Coordinates of C-alpha atoms (C1' of nucleotides) in Angstrom, one line a residue:
Chain A
M582 CA -29.8 -0.7 14.7
S583 CA -26.3 -2.1 15.1
E584 CA -23.3 -0.5 13.6
R585 CA -22.8 -0.9 9.9
T586 CA -20.5 -3.6 8.7
Y587 CA -17.1 -2.5 7.6
Y588 CA -17.0 -3.5 3.9
V589 CA -13.7 -3.7 1.9
T590 CA -13.2 -4.9 -1.6
T591 CA -10.3 -5.8 -3.9
P592 CA -10.7 -5.7 -7.6
I593 CA -11.8 -9.0 -9.0
Y594 CA -8.8 -10.4 -10.8
Y595 CA -8.9 -11.0 -14.5
I596 CA -7.9 -14.6 -15.0
S597 CA -6.3 -14.6 -18.4
G598 CA -3.1 -15.8 -16.8
Q599 CA -1.4 -16.8 -13.6
P600 CA -1.6 -14.8 -10.4
H601 CA 1.5 -13.0 -9.1
I602 CA 2.7 -11.0 -6.1
G603 CA 0.8 -7.9 -7.3
H604 CA -2.5 -9.8 -6.8
A605 CA -1.4 -10.9 -3.4
Y606 CA -0.4 -7.4 -2.5
T607 CA -3.9 -5.8 -3.0
T608 CA -5.5 -8.8 -1.3
I609 CA -3.2 -8.7 1.7
V610 CA -4.0 -5.0 2.2
A611 CA -7.7 -5.7 2.2
D612 CA -7.1 -8.6 4.6
V613 CA -5.2 -6.3 7.0
L614 CA -8.0 -3.7 6.9
A615 CA -10.7 -6.3 7.5
R616 CA -8.8 -7.9 10.3
T617 CA -8.2 -4.6 11.9
A618 CA -11.8 -3.4 11.6
R619 CA -12.9 -6.7 12.9
T620 CA -11.3 -6.0 16.3
S621 CA -14.0 -3.4 16.9
R622 CA -16.9 -4.1 14.6
S623 CA -18.2 -6.6 12.1
S624 CA -16.4 -6.6 8.8
F625 CA -16.9 -8.1 5.3
F626 CA -14.0 -8.6 2.9
L627 CA -14.8 -9.5 -0.7
T628 CA -12.5 -10.6 -3.5
G629 CA -13.0 -12.8 -6.5
T630 CA -12.3 -13.3 -10.2
D631 CA -13.4 -11.5 -13.4
E632 CA -14.0 -14.3 -15.9
H633 CA -15.6 -12.9 -19.0
G634 CA -14.3 -11.1 -22.0
Q635 CA -12.3 -11.6 -25.1
K636 CA -8.9 -12.2 -23.4
V637 CA -10.2 -15.0 -21.3
A638 CA -11.9 -16.6 -24.3
E639 CA -8.7 -16.4 -26.3
A640 CA -6.6 -17.8 -23.4
A641 CA -9.0 -20.7 -23.1
E642 CA -8.9 -21.4 -26.8
H643 CA -5.1 -21.5 -26.9
A644 CA -5.3 -24.0 -24.0
G645 CA -7.8 -26.0 -26.0
M646 CA -10.4 -25.6 -23.3
S647 CA -13.9 -24.0 -23.1
P648 CA -13.8 -20.6 -21.4
Q649 CA -15.7 -22.0 -18.4
A650 CA -13.4 -24.9 -18.0
W651 CA -10.4 -22.6 -18.2
C652 CA -11.8 -20.4 -15.5
D653 CA -12.7 -23.4 -13.3
A654 CA -9.2 -24.6 -13.6
L655 CA -7.5 -21.3 -12.8
V656 CA -9.7 -20.0 -10.0
P657 CA -8.1 -22.4 -7.5
R658 CA -4.7 -20.9 -8.3
W659 CA -5.9 -17.6 -7.0
Q660 CA -7.5 -19.1 -4.0
Q661 CA -4.3 -21.0 -3.2
L662 CA -2.3 -17.9 -3.5
F663 CA -4.5 -16.0 -1.1
A664 CA -4.5 -18.9 1.3
S665 CA -0.7 -19.0 1.3
Y666 CA -0.7 -15.4 2.4
D667 CA -3.3 -15.9 5.1
C668 CA -5.9 -13.8 3.4
A669 CA -9.2 -14.5 5.1
Y670 CA -11.8 -13.2 2.7
D671 CA -15.4 -13.6 3.7
D672 CA -16.6 -14.2 0.1
F673 CA -15.1 -15.0 -3.2
I674 CA -17.2 -14.0 -6.1
R675 CA -16.8 -15.2 -9.7
T676 CA -18.5 -13.3 -12.5
T677 CA -19.6 -16.6 -14.0
Q678 CA -21.7 -17.4 -11.0
P679 CA -25.5 -17.3 -11.5
R680 CA -25.8 -14.9 -8.5
H681 CA -23.7 -12.4 -10.3
E682 CA -25.1 -12.9 -13.8
R683 CA -28.6 -12.4 -12.5
V684 CA -27.6 -9.1 -11.0
V685 CA -25.9 -7.9 -14.1
S686 CA -28.9 -8.7 -16.3
A687 CA -31.2 -7.0 -13.8
V688 CA -29.1 -3.9 -13.7
F689 CA -29.0 -3.8 -17.5
E690 CA -32.8 -4.1 -17.7
Q691 CA -33.4 -1.5 -15.0
L692 CA -31.1 1.0 -16.6
R693 CA -32.6 0.4 -19.9
A694 CA -36.1 0.9 -18.5
N695 CA -35.1 4.3 -17.1
G696 CA -33.2 5.4 -20.1
D697 CA -29.6 5.2 -18.8
V698 CA -28.9 2.4 -21.2
Y699 CA -29.9 3.0 -24.8
R700 CA -29.4 1.6 -28.3
G701 CA -27.0 3.7 -30.4
T702 CA -24.4 3.3 -33.0
Y703 CA -20.7 3.0 -32.4
E704 CA -18.4 4.4 -35.1
G705 CA -14.7 3.7 -35.2
W706 CA -11.8 2.7 -37.3
Y707 CA -11.2 -1.0 -37.6
C708 CA -8.2 -3.0 -38.8
V709 CA -9.5 -6.1 -40.5
S710 CA -6.3 -8.0 -40.3
D711 CA -5.7 -7.3 -36.6
E712 CA -9.4 -7.5 -35.8
T713 CA -8.9 -4.4 -33.6
F714 CA -10.7 -1.1 -33.2
W715 CA -8.6 2.0 -33.1
L716 CA -9.2 5.5 -31.9
E717 CA -8.6 8.1 -34.5
S718 CA -5.9 9.6 -32.4
K719 CA -3.9 6.4 -32.4
L720 CA -3.8 6.0 -36.1
I721 CA -0.5 6.6 -37.8
D722 CA -1.1 8.5 -41.1
G723 CA -4.5 7.0 -41.1
N724 CA -3.2 3.5 -41.0
C725 CA -3.2 0.8 -38.3
P726 CA -0.5 1.6 -35.8
T727 CA 0.5 -2.1 -35.4
C728 CA 0.4 -3.5 -38.9
G729 CA 0.5 -0.3 -41.0
R730 CA -2.4 -1.4 -43.2
P731 CA -5.3 0.9 -44.0
V732 CA -8.2 0.9 -41.6
T733 CA -11.8 0.9 -42.5
R734 CA -14.6 3.0 -41.0
L735 CA -17.0 0.7 -39.1
T736 CA -20.4 1.6 -37.9
E737 CA -22.0 -0.8 -35.4
E738 CA -25.2 -1.0 -33.4
S739 CA -24.4 -1.0 -29.7
W740 CA -25.8 -0.5 -26.3
F741 CA -24.6 2.6 -24.5
F742 CA -24.5 3.7 -20.9
R743 CA -25.4 7.3 -20.5
L744 CA -22.2 8.2 -18.7
S745 CA -22.2 11.8 -20.0
A746 CA -25.4 12.5 -18.1
Y747 CA -23.6 12.0 -14.8
R748 CA -20.6 14.3 -15.4
Q749 CA -22.0 17.2 -13.4
R750 CA -23.0 15.1 -10.4
L751 CA -19.6 13.4 -10.5
L752 CA -17.9 16.7 -10.6
E753 CA -19.9 17.9 -7.6
H754 CA -19.1 14.7 -5.7
F755 CA -15.4 15.1 -6.4
R756 CA -15.3 18.7 -5.4
A757 CA -17.3 18.1 -2.2
N758 CA -15.2 15.0 -1.3
P759 CA -11.6 15.6 -2.2
E760 CA -10.6 12.6 -0.1
W761 CA -12.9 10.1 -1.7
V762 CA -10.3 9.1 -4.2
R763 CA -6.8 8.6 -2.9
P764 CA -3.9 9.1 -3.2
R765 CA -4.1 12.7 -4.2
S766 CA -2.5 12.0 -7.6
A767 CA -5.3 9.7 -8.6
Y768 CA -7.9 12.2 -7.5
N769 CA -6.3 15.0 -9.5
E770 CA -6.0 12.8 -12.6
M771 CA -9.6 11.7 -12.4
L772 CA -10.9 15.2 -11.7
A773 CA -9.1 16.4 -14.8
I774 CA -10.7 13.7 -16.9
L775 CA -14.1 14.8 -15.6
E776 CA -13.4 18.4 -16.4
G777 CA -12.4 17.4 -19.9
G778 CA -15.8 15.9 -20.5
L779 CA -17.3 12.4 -20.8
E780 CA -18.7 10.4 -23.6
D781 CA -21.2 7.7 -23.3
L782 CA -19.8 4.2 -22.9
S783 CA -20.5 1.3 -25.2
I784 CA -21.4 -1.6 -23.0
S785 CA -22.2 -4.3 -25.4
R786 CA -20.0 -6.5 -27.6
T787 CA -20.8 -8.6 -30.6
A788 CA -17.4 -9.8 -31.8
F789 CA -17.3 -12.6 -29.3
D790 CA -19.8 -14.3 -27.1
W791 CA -17.9 -15.1 -23.8
G792 CA -20.0 -12.8 -21.6
I793 CA -23.3 -12.3 -20.1
P794 CA -25.9 -12.3 -22.9
I795 CA -28.2 -9.5 -23.5
A796 CA -31.8 -10.6 -23.3
D797 CA -32.8 -9.7 -26.8
G798 CA -29.8 -11.5 -28.4
S799 CA -28.0 -8.3 -29.3
G800 CA -24.6 -9.5 -28.0
V801 CA -22.9 -9.8 -24.6
I802 CA -22.4 -7.2 -21.9
Y803 CA -19.0 -5.4 -21.9
V804 CA -16.8 -7.1 -19.4
W805 CA -16.1 -3.9 -17.4
F806 CA -19.8 -3.1 -16.9
D807 CA -20.2 -6.7 -15.8
A808 CA -17.2 -6.8 -13.5
L809 CA -17.9 -3.6 -11.6
L810 CA -21.2 -4.9 -10.5
N811 CA -19.6 -7.7 -8.4
Y812 CA -19.3 -5.3 -5.6
I813 CA -23.0 -5.2 -5.1
S814 CA -24.0 -8.6 -6.6
A815 CA -21.9 -10.4 -3.9
I816 CA -23.6 -8.7 -1.0
G817 CA -27.2 -9.2 -2.0
W818 CA -28.3 -6.3 -4.1
S819 CA -31.9 -7.1 -5.3
S820 CA -31.9 -10.4 -3.5
D821 CA -31.2 -9.7 0.2
N822 CA -32.0 -6.2 1.2
A823 CA -31.0 -6.5 4.8
A824 CA -27.6 -7.9 4.0
F825 CA -27.0 -5.4 1.3
H826 CA -27.9 -2.4 3.3
A827 CA -25.8 -3.5 6.3
R828 CA -22.7 -3.4 4.0
W829 CA -23.2 -0.9 1.2
P830 CA -21.7 1.6 0.7
A831 CA -18.2 0.0 0.8
D832 CA -15.8 1.6 3.3
V833 CA -12.8 1.0 1.1
Q834 CA -12.5 -0.2 -2.5
L835 CA -8.9 -1.0 -3.3
V836 CA -7.8 -0.8 -6.9
G837 CA -4.6 -0.7 -8.9
K838 CA -3.9 2.8 -10.2
E839 CA -4.3 1.6 -13.8
I840 CA -8.0 0.9 -13.2
A841 CA -8.8 4.0 -11.2
R842 CA -10.8 5.5 -14.1
F843 CA -13.3 2.7 -14.1
H844 CA -13.7 2.8 -10.4
T845 CA -14.0 6.5 -9.9
I846 CA -15.9 7.6 -12.9
V847 CA -17.8 4.7 -14.6
W848 CA -18.6 2.9 -11.4
P849 CA -20.0 5.8 -9.4
A850 CA -22.0 6.8 -12.4
V851 CA -23.6 3.4 -12.5
L852 CA -24.3 3.6 -8.8
M853 CA -25.9 7.0 -9.3
A854 CA -28.0 5.5 -12.0
L855 CA -29.1 2.8 -9.6
G856 CA -29.8 5.3 -6.9
L857 CA -27.1 3.9 -4.6
E858 CA -24.6 5.6 -2.5
L859 CA -21.0 5.8 -3.6
P860 CA -18.2 4.0 -1.8
R861 CA -16.6 6.1 1.0
L862 CA -13.1 5.7 -0.4
V863 CA -11.5 4.3 -3.6
Y864 CA -7.8 3.9 -3.1
A865 CA -5.7 3.5 -6.2
H866 CA -2.5 2.0 -5.0
G867 CA 0.9 1.7 -6.8
W868 CA 2.7 -1.3 -8.0
I869 CA 5.4 -3.5 -6.9
T870 CA 8.2 -3.3 -9.3
V871 CA 11.5 -5.1 -9.9
D872 CA 14.2 -2.6 -10.6
G873 CA 11.5 -0.1 -11.4
Q874 CA 9.9 -2.3 -14.0
K875 CA 6.3 -3.3 -13.7
I876 CA 5.7 -6.9 -12.9
G877 CA 4.0 -8.7 -15.7
K878 CA 4.2 -12.0 -17.5
S879 CA 5.2 -10.2 -20.6
L880 CA 8.3 -8.8 -19.0
G881 CA 9.3 -12.2 -17.7
N882 CA 10.2 -10.8 -14.3
A883 CA 7.2 -12.0 -12.4
V884 CA 8.1 -13.1 -9.0
D885 CA 6.7 -16.4 -8.1
A886 CA 4.5 -15.4 -5.2
F887 CA 4.1 -18.9 -4.0
V888 CA 7.9 -19.3 -3.7
L889 CA 8.2 -16.1 -1.7
A890 CA 5.6 -17.1 0.8
E891 CA 7.3 -20.4 1.3
R892 CA 10.8 -19.1 1.4
Y893 CA 10.2 -16.2 3.8
G894 CA 6.9 -16.9 5.4
A895 CA 3.7 -15.1 4.7
D896 CA 4.0 -12.8 7.6
T897 CA 7.4 -11.5 6.6
I898 CA 6.2 -10.7 3.2
R899 CA 3.0 -9.1 4.5
Y900 CA 5.1 -6.9 6.9
F901 CA 7.5 -6.1 4.1
L902 CA 4.9 -5.0 1.7
L903 CA 3.2 -2.7 4.2
R904 CA 6.4 -1.3 5.8
E905 CA 8.8 -0.9 2.9
A906 CA 7.1 2.0 1.1
P907 CA 4.3 4.4 1.8
F908 CA 1.1 2.8 0.6
G909 CA -0.1 4.3 -2.7
S910 CA 3.2 4.8 -4.5
D911 CA 5.1 2.2 -6.5
F912 CA 8.0 0.5 -4.8
S913 CA 10.8 -1.6 -6.0
Y914 CA 11.0 -5.1 -4.6
S915 CA 14.0 -7.3 -4.1
E916 CA 14.8 -10.3 -2.0
E917 CA 17.7 -8.4 -0.4
K918 CA 15.3 -5.8 0.9
I919 CA 12.9 -8.5 2.2
I920 CA 15.8 -10.1 4.1
A921 CA 17.0 -6.8 5.4
R922 CA 13.5 -6.0 6.8
R923 CA 13.1 -9.5 8.1
N924 CA 16.4 -9.5 10.0
A925 CA 16.5 -6.0 11.2
D926 CA 12.9 -5.1 12.2
L927 CA 11.5 -8.5 12.8
G928 CA 14.4 -10.6 14.0
N929 CA 16.7 -8.2 15.8
D930 CA 14.2 -5.7 17.1
L931 CA 10.9 -7.6 17.7
G932 CA 11.8 -11.3 17.8
N933 CA 14.9 -10.9 19.9
L934 CA 13.0 -8.6 22.3
L935 CA 10.4 -11.3 22.9
N936 CA 13.0 -13.9 23.3
R937 CA 15.2 -12.0 25.8
S938 CA 12.2 -10.9 27.7
I939 CA 10.8 -14.4 28.1
S940 CA 14.2 -15.7 29.0
M941 CA 14.7 -13.1 31.7
I942 CA 11.3 -13.4 33.3
T943 CA 11.7 -17.2 33.3
K944 CA 15.1 -16.9 34.9
Y945 CA 14.3 -14.2 37.5
F946 CA 10.6 -14.9 38.3
S947 CA 10.1 -18.5 37.2
G948 CA 8.0 -17.2 34.3
V949 CA 5.4 -15.5 36.5
V950 CA 4.6 -11.9 35.9
P951 CA 5.5 -10.1 39.1
L952 CA 3.4 -7.5 40.9
S953 CA 4.6 -4.0 39.9
T954 CA 4.1 -0.9 41.9
A955 CA 5.5 1.5 39.4
T956 CA 5.7 1.7 35.6
T957 CA 8.3 2.7 33.1
F958 CA 6.1 3.0 30.0
S959 CA 2.4 3.4 30.2
D960 CA 2.4 7.2 30.2
A961 CA 4.4 7.5 27.1
F962 CA 2.5 5.0 25.1
T963 CA -1.1 5.2 26.3
T964 CA -2.3 6.8 23.1
L965 CA -0.4 4.4 20.8
P966 CA -3.1 1.7 20.2
P967 CA -5.8 4.1 19.0
R968 CA -3.4 6.1 17.0
Y969 CA -2.1 2.9 15.4
T970 CA -5.5 1.7 14.6
E971 CA -6.5 5.0 13.0
A972 CA -3.4 4.9 10.9
V973 CA -4.0 1.4 9.7
L974 CA -7.7 2.1 8.8
D975 CA -6.6 5.2 7.0
L976 CA -4.2 3.0 5.0
R977 CA -1.1 4.7 6.4
F978 CA 0.5 1.3 7.1
R979 CA 4.0 2.6 7.1
D980 CA 3.3 5.3 9.6
A981 CA 1.4 2.8 11.8
L982 CA 4.3 0.4 11.8
E983 CA 6.9 3.0 12.5
D984 CA 4.8 4.2 15.4
A985 CA 4.4 0.6 16.7
W986 CA 8.2 0.2 16.5
T987 CA 8.7 3.1 18.8
L988 CA 7.4 0.8 21.4
V989 CA 9.7 -2.0 20.3
S990 CA 12.6 0.3 20.6
G991 CA 11.4 1.7 23.9
L992 CA 11.3 -1.7 25.4
N993 CA 14.7 -2.7 24.1
R994 CA 16.1 0.5 25.4
S995 CA 14.5 0.0 28.8
I996 CA 16.3 -3.3 29.2
D997 CA 19.7 -1.7 28.6
E998 CA 18.8 1.2 30.9
H999 CA 17.7 -0.9 33.8
K1000 CA 20.0 -3.8 33.4
P1001 CA 17.7 -6.5 34.9
W1002 CA 20.7 -8.9 35.1
A1003 CA 22.4 -6.5 37.5
L1004 CA 19.2 -5.9 39.5
A1005 CA 18.7 -9.6 39.8
K1006 CA 22.1 -10.0 41.5
A1007 CA 21.2 -7.5 44.2
T1008 CA 19.1 -10.0 46.0
D1009 CA 19.2 -8.1 49.3
D1010 CA 18.3 -4.7 47.9
S1011 CA 14.5 -4.5 48.0
E1012 CA 14.5 -1.4 45.9
A1013 CA 16.4 -3.2 43.2
Q1014 CA 14.0 -6.1 43.4
A1015 CA 11.0 -3.8 43.1
R1016 CA 12.5 -2.1 40.0
L1017 CA 13.3 -5.5 38.5
A1018 CA 9.6 -6.5 38.9
T1019 CA 8.5 -3.2 37.3
V1020 CA 10.9 -3.7 34.3
M1021 CA 9.8 -7.2 33.7
Y1022 CA 6.1 -6.4 34.1
D1023 CA 6.4 -3.6 31.6
L1024 CA 8.2 -5.8 29.1
I1025 CA 5.5 -8.4 29.1
A1026 CA 2.8 -5.8 29.1
G1027 CA 4.4 -4.1 26.1
L1028 CA 4.9 -7.3 24.2
R1029 CA 1.2 -8.2 24.9
W1030 CA 0.3 -4.9 23.2
L1031 CA 2.5 -5.5 20.3
A1032 CA 1.2 -9.0 19.7
I1033 CA -2.4 -7.7 19.6
M1034 CA -1.6 -4.7 17.5
L1035 CA 0.4 -6.7 15.0
A1036 CA -2.1 -9.5 14.7
P1037 CA -3.9 -8.1 11.7
I1038 CA -0.7 -7.7 9.8
M1039 CA 1.2 -10.8 10.9
P1040 CA -1.6 -13.2 12.0
D1041 CA 0.6 -16.3 12.3
R1042 CA 3.6 -14.8 14.0
A1043 CA 1.5 -12.6 16.3
R1044 CA -0.4 -15.8 17.4
E1045 CA 2.9 -17.5 18.1
M1046 CA 4.0 -14.5 20.1
W1047 CA 0.7 -14.6 22.0
H1048 CA 1.3 -18.2 22.9
Q1049 CA 4.9 -17.7 23.9
L1050 CA 3.6 -14.9 26.2
G1051 CA 1.4 -17.5 27.8
F1052 CA -2.0 -16.4 26.6
T1053 CA -4.5 -19.0 25.5
D1054 CA -7.5 -17.0 24.3
D1055 CA -8.1 -15.9 20.8
I1056 CA -5.8 -13.0 19.9
A1057 CA -7.9 -11.9 17.0
L1058 CA -10.7 -11.0 19.5
Q1059 CA -8.6 -8.5 21.4
S1060 CA -9.6 -4.9 20.8
I1061 CA -6.6 -2.8 19.8
R1062 CA -8.3 0.5 20.5
E1063 CA -9.1 -0.4 24.1
L1064 CA -5.7 -1.8 25.1
Q1065 CA -4.8 -1.1 28.7
W1066 CA -1.3 -1.5 30.0
H1067 CA -2.5 -2.9 33.3
D1068 CA -4.8 -5.5 31.8
L1069 CA -1.8 -7.8 32.2
L1070 CA -2.4 -9.4 35.6
P1071 CA 0.4 -10.2 38.0
G1072 CA 0.6 -14.0 38.5
H1073 CA 0.2 -14.7 34.8
H1074 CA 2.5 -17.4 33.6
V1075 CA 4.4 -16.8 30.4
G1076 CA 5.2 -19.7 28.0
T1077 CA 8.4 -20.8 26.5
G1078 CA 10.5 -18.7 24.1
A1079 CA 11.8 -19.8 20.8
P1080 CA 13.1 -17.5 18.0
L1081 CA 10.1 -15.8 16.3
F1082 CA 11.9 -14.7 13.3
P1083 CA 15.2 -16.7 12.9
R1084 CA 17.9 -14.8 11.0
L1085 CA 17.9 -15.4 7.3
E1086 CA 20.7 -15.3 4.8
L1087 CA 20.3 -14.6 1.1
T1088 CA 20.4 -17.9 -0.7
S1089 CA 20.6 -18.5 -4.4
Chain B
rG776 C1' 2.4 15.3 -27.7
rG777 C1' -1.6 16.8 -23.4
rC778 C1' -2.4 15.9 -18.3
rU779 C1' -0.9 13.7 -13.4
rC780 C1' 2.7 12.1 -9.9
rG781 C1' 7.8 11.5 -8.4
rG782 C1' 13.3 12.9 -8.6
rU783 C1' 16.2 14.8 -0.6
rA784 C1' 22.5 10.9 2.8
rG785 C1' 25.0 4.1 -0.2
rC786 C1' 19.4 2.1 0.2
rU787 C1' 14.0 3.0 1.6
rC788 C1' 11.7 7.4 2.7
rA789 C1' 9.9 12.0 6.1
rG790 C1' 10.1 17.0 5.7
rU791 C1' 5.5 22.2 1.6
rG792 C1' 8.9 29.4 3.5
rG793 C1' 12.7 30.4 8.6
rU794 C1' 19.8 27.3 10.7
rA795 C1' 18.8 19.8 6.2
rG796 C1' 15.8 14.5 9.2
rA797 C1' 14.5 9.0 10.4
rG798 C1' 15.4 3.8 9.7
rC799 C1' 18.7 0.5 7.4
rA800 C1' 23.8 -0.1 5.7
rG801 C1' 29.1 1.9 7.2
rG802 C1' 32.6 3.4 11.5
rG803 C1' 33.7 3.6 17.0
rG804 C1' 32.4 2.4 22.2
rA805 C1' 30.4 0.3 26.8
rC806 C1' 27.6 -4.1 28.2
rU807 C1' 25.8 -9.5 28.3
rC808 C1' 19.3 -11.1 29.4
rA809 C1' 19.0 -12.5 24.1
rU810 C1' 18.4 -14.8 17.4
rA811 C1' 27.0 -12.3 17.5
rA812 C1' 20.8 -9.7 18.6
rG813 C1' 20.1 -5.1 21.9
rC814 C1' 22.1 -0.1 23.8
rC815 C1' 25.2 4.5 23.3
rC816 C1' 28.1 7.7 19.9
rU817 C1' 29.3 8.6 14.9
rU818 C1' 30.7 9.2 9.1
rG819 C1' 27.5 10.7 5.2
rG820 C1' 23.5 15.3 1.4
rU821 C1' 25.7 22.2 -3.1
rC822 C1' 17.5 18.6 -1.4
rG823 C1' 17.3 16.4 -10.6
rU824 C1' 19.4 21.1 -13.6
rA825 C1' 19.1 26.4 -14.8
rG826 C1' 16.8 30.8 -13.7
rG827 C1' 13.2 33.8 -10.8
rU828 C1' 10.1 35.7 -6.4
rU829 C1' 11.4 36.6 -1.1
rC830 C1' 14.8 39.4 4.4
rA831 C1' 14.6 34.0 4.0
rA832 C1' 13.2 28.2 -0.8
rA833 C1' 14.0 21.2 -0.4
rU834 C1' 9.4 24.0 0.3
rC835 C1' 6.4 29.2 -4.2
rC836 C1' 6.9 30.5 -9.9
rU837 C1' 9.1 29.4 -15.0
rA838 C1' 11.9 26.4 -18.3
rC839 C1' 14.4 22.0 -19.0
rC840 C1' 16.3 16.8 -17.9
rC841 C1' 15.1 11.8 -16.0
rG842 C1' 11.4 8.0 -14.2
rA843 C1' 6.3 6.4 -13.8
rG844 C1' 1.0 6.5 -15.0
rU845 C1' -2.9 8.0 -18.0
rC846 C1' -5.2 9.9 -22.6
rA847 C1' -12.0 6.5 -23.1
rC848 C1' -13.9 0.4 -25.3
rC849 C1' -7.4 -5.4 -23.5
rA850 C1' -8.7 -5.9 -18.7

RNA sequence: GGCUCGGUAGCUCAGUGGUAGAGCAGGGGACUCAUAAGCCCUUGGUCGUAGGUUCAAAUCCUACCCGAGUCACCA
């Protein structure tokens, strides 16, 4: 048996509107994980769109389109966004695709057959003028909280998922696996919900028909129940056992913190009902904010993610998103901060290091990596690549990048310590010449490491770096974990340097 | 309102009982291979507030203030 495939998912994005930087953020993170995992094993990266439900139906109606036409028109926007950020997903699932609808219907039938889905009645307060159901706790003096009119008691037949039956097993799983939901705050919150008790979940709707129909005509399937199943419908559950079992359970399921509940309580209960393993990790990350305010079209502060990619380059934004704040917590975005990171970390530290190194080796050794009999770096940094990889796969991107930058700083410092320009002038001093060879060898060796390590995060700039360093094979195939300093062979010809990250000034 | 998380230098954050840290920004210096970049030195904080526990608290406890999320059918 070969090693299991690394399987990472993003939420499928609800297409009631346009995509924004927040969608790109989650997808970039998944892409970085997939690319990193791929340097040592096979990996599968799934994203897609969630297309059913009332909101989509309404959005389509306002646009004068059928729901399906609306979705068909919008899906390319998401795909273009992800392409503009170099997100190389392996599959893009849409919940309106037959391969998905088949699975949802099959799951519904299977769970009905074993009693986890049953016919019951839903009772609640309903505001006729707003056409909205309200929880008793939300009512204001027994009236509708938005329009103030009296609400009526409504009783409706509905299909329920027996969520409450899984409470004990969920609790056990949470307690036995305190790391399965991260960050810790999300774990605590979800555990508290479990401890407070669970009620069964109504999983059918009759007020509208944009959804997957229930076989007996009793409405459509609730969009969340539908949506969650994408994670298994896309990889062949019930249709391709070999493919399915090579991938499931997912290694990482990324979600925004606002949907942690569905992914850490409802979703695992459904998996238990199906007799499937639970994902290894659900990571509920924070949001990108503008001045501390959540990005959303209703706030009118949505950053045009397409413009950002074009203005700063996908790799600069990718780096910024992973480096600026610890993954998991919210962080405030601004173009000033992007430019600061770009110029300081990428331009001054990394880009300039590459440029000055190539310039010197070209000047002093005609671009040929010299034979070195000593070394200035390998001892201090031998454990960096595996440590870096572990941090990335553990979603500690900030730590990983800080760690990688110790090598960047170390190389810059070494140049100033050894003053190659002075050594080069001492042409009749053989010791100086040997030291010059060592310094230059170590610079190129270190830059080679950096290009390979950074490739999952900045695929385009790392590739450019790789080419400037004179390598012609595929950088994505290089194993980060197994990097060896002396895999750089003397005699190797470097290429031509050109600024990797030209300085930017704030425009507008 | 209940619950969860956060509030540490101008900015972004590390630090979970033992003399306050990093990067960036600011100031000074020596150099020149380089994207006026890099290197060295340096200014800067009563660790949200008020109490408490302790020989010792940013770190534990209590209350409060501020910000964010969530509280079950919008997704």
